[in-house]
Coordinates of N, CA and C in Angstrom, one line a residue:
M1 N 22.8 65.4 102.4 CA 22.4 65.1 101.5 C 23.5 65.6 100.7
N2 N 24.3 64.4 99.4 CA 24.8 65.0 98.4 C 24.6 64.5 96.5
R3 N 24.0 66.1 96.2 CA 23.0 65.8 95.7 C 24.0 67.1 94.0
E4 N 23.7 66.7 92.9 CA 24.3 67.6 91.6 C 23.7 69.6 92.4
P5 N 23.9 70.2 91.6 CA 24.1 71.6 92.0 C 23.1 71.3 91.7
F6 N 22.1 72.7 91.9 CA 20.5 73.4 91.8 C 20.8 73.8 90.2
R7 N 20.1 73.7 90.0 CA 19.7 74.8 88.5 C 18.9 75.5 88.2
D8 N 18.7 76.4 88.5 CA 17.8 78.2 88.5 C 16.4 77.6 88.9
L9 N 16.5 77.6 90.5 CA 15.7 77.6 91.3 C 14.8 78.7 91.6
R10 N 13.9 78.6 91.7 CA 12.7 80.2 92.0 C 12.1 79.9 93.0
K11 N 11.2 80.8 93.4 CA 10.2 80.7 94.2 C 10.1 82.3 94.7
H12 N 9.2 83.4 94.2 CA 8.2 84.1 94.2 C 7.4 84.3 95.5
I13 N 7.9 85.9 96.5 CA 7.1 86.4 97.0 C 5.6 86.0 97.7
N14 N 5.2 85.5 97.2 CA 3.5 85.5 96.3 C 3.2 84.1 97.7
D15 N 4.2 83.1 97.1 CA 4.1 81.8 97.6 C 4.5 81.5 98.8
M16 N 5.6 82.1 99.0 CA 6.5 82.1 100.4 C 5.5 82.1 101.7
T17 N 6.6 81.2 102.3 CA 5.3 80.9 103.8 C 6.0 82.3 104.3
S18 N 5.0 82.6 105.8 CA 5.7 83.5 106.6 C 7.1 83.1 106.9
Y19 N 7.1 81.7 107.7 CA 8.1 81.3 108.1 C 9.4 81.4 107.4
E20 N 9.4 81.3 105.3 CA 10.6 81.2 105.1 C 11.1 82.6 104.7
I21 N 9.6 83.9 105.1 CA 10.4 84.8 104.2 C 10.8 85.7 105.5
Q22 N 10.5 85.1 107.0 CA 11.3 85.3 108.7 C 12.7 85.2 108.5
V23 N 13.4 83.7 107.5 CA 14.6 82.8 108.0 C 15.3 84.1 106.7
I24 N 14.8 84.3 105.7 CA 15.0 85.2 104.5 C 15.9 86.5 105.2
R25 N 14.7 87.4 105.6 CA 15.1 88.2 106.6 C 15.8 88.7 107.6
N26 N 16.1 87.6 108.4 CA 17.0 86.8 109.8 C 18.0 87.0 109.0
A27 N 18.3 86.5 108.3 CA 19.6 86.0 107.7 C 20.3 87.1 106.6
I28 N 19.5 88.4 106.2 CA 19.7 89.5 105.7 C 20.4 90.4 106.9
V29 N 19.5 90.4 108.2 CA 20.0 91.2 109.1 C 20.7 90.7 109.6
V30 N 21.4 89.0 109.8 CA 22.2 89.4 110.5 C 23.8 89.4 109.8
A31 N 23.6 89.2 108.9 CA 24.8 89.6 107.8 C 24.9 91.2 107.8
K32 N 23.7 91.7 108.1 CA 24.1 93.1 108.0 C 24.4 93.9 109.1
N33 N 24.6 93.1 110.3 CA 25.0 93.6 111.6 C 26.4 93.0 112.4
N34 N 26.2 92.1 111.1 CA 27.9 91.6 111.8 C 29.1 91.9 109.9
S35 N 28.8 93.4 109.8 CA 28.3 94.1 108.4 C 29.7 92.8 107.6
R36 N 28.8 92.2 107.6 CA 29.5 90.4 106.4 C 28.8 91.0 104.8
I37 N 28.1 91.6 104.3 CA 27.6 92.2 103.4 C 29.3 93.0 102.8
R38 N 29.8 91.7 101.7 CA 30.6 92.7 100.4 C 30.3 93.4 99.5
V39 N 31.2 93.9 99.4 CA 30.5 95.1 97.6 C 31.6 94.1 96.8
P40 N 31.7 93.7 95.4 CA 32.3 93.5 95.1 C 32.9 95.2 94.3
N41 N 33.8 94.6 93.7 CA 34.5 96.3 92.7 C 33.8 96.3 91.6
H42 N 33.5 95.3 90.9 CA 32.4 95.6 89.3 C 31.1 96.2 90.4
L43 N 30.1 95.9 91.1 CA 29.7 96.7 91.4 C 29.9 97.9 91.8
K44 N 30.5 99.1 91.9 CA 30.5 100.0 92.2 C 30.6 101.0 90.6
D45 N 30.9 100.2 89.2 CA 30.7 100.5 88.4 C 29.3 100.5 87.5
R46 N 28.4 99.9 88.3 CA 27.4 99.1 87.6 C 26.6 100.3 88.9
L47 N 26.3 100.9 89.9 CA 26.3 102.0 91.2 C 26.4 103.1 89.8
R48 N 27.4 103.0 89.7 CA 27.7 104.7 88.5 C 27.1 104.8 87.6
Q49 N 26.7 103.6 86.3 CA 25.9 103.4 85.3 C 24.7 103.6 85.3
K50 N 24.1 102.8 86.9 CA 22.8 103.5 86.7 C 22.3 104.1 88.0
Y51 N 23.4 105.0 88.2 CA 22.8 106.2 89.4 C 22.2 106.0 90.1
I52 N 23.3 105.1 90.8 CA 22.2 104.3 92.2 C 23.5 104.5 93.3
T53 N 23.2 104.9 94.4 CA 24.2 105.5 96.0 C 24.1 104.1 95.9
M54 N 25.2 103.8 96.6 CA 25.4 102.7 98.0 C 24.7 103.1 99.4
D55 N 24.2 104.4 99.3 CA 22.8 104.8 100.5 C 21.7 104.0 100.1
D56 N 21.0 104.3 98.7 CA 20.0 103.8 98.2 C 20.3 102.0 98.7
V57 N 21.5 101.5 97.9 CA 22.2 99.9 98.0 C 21.5 99.5 99.7
A58 N 22.2 100.2 100.7 CA 22.4 99.9 102.6 C 21.0 100.3 102.3
N59 N 19.4 101.3 102.0 CA 18.1 101.3 102.4 C 17.6 100.2 102.0
T60 N 17.7 99.4 99.9 CA 17.0 98.3 100.3 C 17.7 97.5 101.1
I61 N 18.4 97.0 101.1 CA 19.0 95.6 101.8 C 18.7 95.5 103.4
E62 N 18.4 96.9 104.5 CA 17.7 97.6 105.3 C 16.1 97.2 105.3
R63 N 15.6 98.2 104.0 CA 14.0 98.2 104.3 C 13.3 97.3 102.9
G64 N 13.7 97.0 101.9 CA 13.7 96.9 100.9 C 12.6 95.2 101.5
H65 N 11.9 95.2 100.6 CA 11.0 94.1 100.0 C 11.1 93.0 99.2
I66 N 11.1 91.3 100.2 CA 11.4 90.8 99.1 C 11.2 90.1 98.2
I67 N 11.4 90.0 96.6 CA 10.7 89.6 96.1 C 10.6 87.7 95.5
E68 N 11.9 87.8 95.6 CA 12.2 86.4 95.2 C 13.2 86.1 95.5
A69 N 13.0 84.6 96.2 CA 14.4 83.5 95.9 C 14.8 82.6 94.7
H70 N 16.2 83.0 94.6 CA 16.7 82.4 93.4 C 18.1 82.0 93.6
I71 N 18.0 80.3 93.4 CA 18.6 79.3 93.8 C 19.8 78.8 92.5
I72 N 21.1 79.1 92.3 CA 21.7 78.9 91.2 C 23.0 77.8 92.0
D73 N 23.1 76.5 91.5 CA 24.5 76.2 91.7 C 24.8 75.9 93.7
Y74 N 24.2 76.2 94.7 CA 23.8 76.6 95.5 C 24.5 77.8 95.8
S75 N 24.0 79.0 95.0 CA 24.2 79.8 95.5 C 22.6 81.0 96.0
F76 N 22.2 81.0 97.0 CA 21.4 81.0 97.1 C 21.2 83.0 97.8
R77 N 20.1 83.2 96.1 CA 19.9 85.1 95.7 C 18.8 85.2 96.0
V78 N 18.5 86.5 96.8 CA 17.6 87.0 97.2 C 17.0 88.4 96.7
L79 N 16.3 88.9 95.7 CA 15.9 89.9 95.2 C 14.9 91.0 95.8
L80 N 15.7 91.9 96.2 CA 14.8 92.7 97.4 C 14.6 93.8 96.2
R81 N 13.1 95.0 96.5 CA 13.1 96.1 95.9 C 12.7 97.0 96.8
L82 N 12.8 98.6 96.8 CA 12.6 99.7 97.4 C 12.4 100.9 96.9
H83 N 11.2 101.8 97.1 CA 11.2 102.3 95.9 C 12.0 104.0 96.4
K84 N 12.5 104.3 95.5 CA 13.9 105.6 95.6 C 13.1 107.0 96.0
E85 N 13.0 107.3 96.9 CA 12.2 108.5 97.5 C 12.1 110.1 95.9
G86 N 11.5 110.6 95.7 CA 11.7 111.7 94.9 C 11.8 111.1 93.5
T87 N 11.6 109.9 92.8 CA 11.9 109.2 91.9 C 10.5 108.8 92.0
N88 N 10.3 108.1 90.1 CA 9.5 107.2 89.8 C 10.1 106.1 89.6
K89 N 11.2 105.3 90.0 CA 12.1 104.0 90.3 C 12.4 103.8 91.5
D90 N 12.2 102.7 91.5 CA 12.3 101.2 92.7 C 13.8 101.0 92.5
V91 N 14.9 101.0 94.0 CA 16.2 100.3 93.6 C 15.8 98.9 93.8
C92 N 16.7 97.8 93.2 CA 16.8 96.7 93.2 C 18.1 96.4 94.3
V93 N 18.1 95.3 94.5 CA 19.2 94.9 94.5 C 19.4 92.9 94.7
V94 N 20.4 92.8 94.6 CA 19.9 91.1 94.6 C 21.5 90.3 95.3
V95 N 21.0 89.8 96.4 CA 22.2 89.8 97.8 C 22.1 88.1 97.8
E96 N 23.5 87.8 97.4 CA 24.0 86.4 97.7 C 24.3 86.1 99.0
L97 N 23.0 85.4 99.8 CA 23.2 85.6 101.1 C 24.1 83.9 102.1
V98 N 24.9 83.2 101.2 CA 25.7 82.0 101.6 C 26.6 83.0 101.6
D99 N 27.2 83.7 100.7 CA 28.8 84.4 100.8 C 28.7 85.6 101.5
N100 N 27.2 86.2 101.9 CA 26.8 87.6 101.8 C 27.8 88.5 100.8
V101 N 27.1 88.5 99.7 CA 27.9 89.7 98.7 C 26.8 90.4 97.8
I102 N 26.7 91.3 97.2 CA 25.9 91.8 96.4 C 26.2 91.5 95.4
V103 N 25.3 91.3 94.3 CA 25.6 90.4 92.7 C 25.0 91.5 91.7
T104 N 24.5 92.3 92.3 CA 24.0 93.3 91.5 C 22.5 94.3 91.7
T105 N 22.8 95.2 91.7 CA 21.7 96.4 91.4 C 21.8 97.3 90.0
F106 N 20.2 97.4 89.8 CA 19.4 97.8 88.9 C 18.0 98.4 89.8
T107 N 17.2 99.5 88.9 CA 16.6 100.3 89.4 C 15.3 99.7 88.7
N108 N 14.4 99.5 89.4 CA 12.6 99.4 87.6 C 11.6 100.7 88.3
Q109 N 10.7 100.9 87.1 CA 9.8 101.5 87.2 C 8.5 101.4 88.4
S110 N 9.0 102.3 89.0 CA 8.1 102.0 91.2 C 6.6 101.3 89.8
A111 N 6.1 101.6 88.7 CA 4.6 101.3 88.1 C 4.8 99.9 87.7
D112 N 5.6 99.6 87.5 CA 5.7 98.4 86.4 C 5.4 97.0 87.5
T113 N 4.4 96.4 86.8 CA 4.0 95.1 87.8 C 3.9 93.7 87.1
H114 N 4.9 93.8 86.0 CA 5.6 92.6 85.8 C 4.8 91.9 85.0
K115 N 3.7 92.7 84.4 CA 2.8 91.9 83.5 C 3.6 90.6 82.8
T116 N 4.6 90.5 82.5 CA 5.3 90.0 81.8 C 6.1 88.6 82.2
L117 N 6.1 88.8 83.4 CA 6.4 87.9 84.6 C 6.1 86.6 84.1
R118 N 7.5 86.1 84.1 CA 7.0 84.1 83.4 C 7.2 83.4 84.6
E119 N 5.8 83.5 84.8 CA 5.6 81.9 86.1 C 6.2 81.2 86.4
E120 N 6.2 80.9 84.9 CA 6.6 79.3 84.9 C 8.1 79.1 84.8
L121 N 9.2 80.1 85.2 CA 10.4 79.9 86.3 C 10.1 79.9 87.5
Y122 N 8.8 79.7 87.9 CA 8.7 80.1 89.8 C 8.0 78.9 90.2
D123 N 8.9 77.7 91.2 CA 8.4 76.4 91.8 C 7.5 77.1 93.3
K124 N 5.9 77.5 92.8 CA 5.8 77.7 94.1 C 5.7 76.1 95.5
D125 N 6.4 75.4 95.4 CA 6.4 74.1 96.4 C 8.0 74.3 96.6
L126 N 9.1 74.9 96.3 CA 9.9 75.0 96.8 C 10.6 75.5 98.7
D127 N 10.9 74.5 99.1 CA 11.1 74.9 100.6 C 12.0 75.5 100.6
V128 N 11.9 76.3 100.2 CA 13.0 77.2 100.2 C 14.7 77.5 101.9
V129 N 13.5 77.6 102.8 CA 13.8 77.3 103.9 C 15.4 76.1 103.9
E130 N 14.6 74.8 103.7 CA 15.3 73.9 103.3 C 16.7 73.5 102.1
L131 N 16.5 74.6 100.9 CA 17.4 74.9 99.8 C 18.4 75.9 100.8
F132 N 18.3 76.7 101.4 CA 19.5 78.1 102.3 C 19.9 76.9 103.2
S133 N 19.3 76.1 103.9 CA 20.2 75.5 104.7 C 21.3 74.2 103.5
E134 N 20.6 73.5 103.0 CA 21.8 73.2 102.2 C 22.9 73.4 101.1
C135 N 22.0 75.0 100.8 CA 23.2 75.7 100.5 C 24.4 75.9 101.6
K136 N 24.1 76.5 102.8 CA 25.3 76.8 103.3 C 26.0 75.7 103.8
R137 N 24.9 74.3 104.2 CA 25.7 72.8 104.1 C 27.0 73.0 103.0
N138 N 26.8 72.8 101.9 CA 27.7 72.8 100.8 C 28.3 73.8 101.1
K139 N 28.4 75.0 101.0 CA 29.9 75.9 101.3 C 30.7 75.1 102.4
R140 N 29.7 74.9 103.7 CA 30.9 74.5 105.3 C 31.8 73.4 105.2
N141 N 31.4 72.4 103.8 CA 31.7 71.5 103.7 C 33.0 71.0 102.3
K142 N 32.8 72.3 101.4 CA 33.6 73.0 100.6 C 34.9 73.6 101.4
R143 N 35.3 73.6 102.5 CA 36.3 74.0 103.6 C 37.1 73.6 103.8

């Protein structure tokens, strides 16, 4: 299937099927186990700015909760979130799962329940598995 790049598609964890969650989790495990998750240079500056360590990032990738899938122009991104022990903060990491690169990281207050979440940005009916497959196919076709 050849179509225009996806524009800002999102699906929240609360709307994902258990199969969609498992596919995402498996992709993270495969990338991590193959040491394929890359850390771009700009991320090192971001870590210093936000007082986040690489251990925090690794722990969030390993044990973090999936919050959302976000697809932009065949870039399949997943937001992960994990409480940072001894603080009132959660570490959030965005991992791009087609190229296996960490996009960004930031902290959020642990008590933040996202009352201001813009639900209109999310599509409950997105097929995350199909979109992930299409993003990977698009990358292979560009080689």
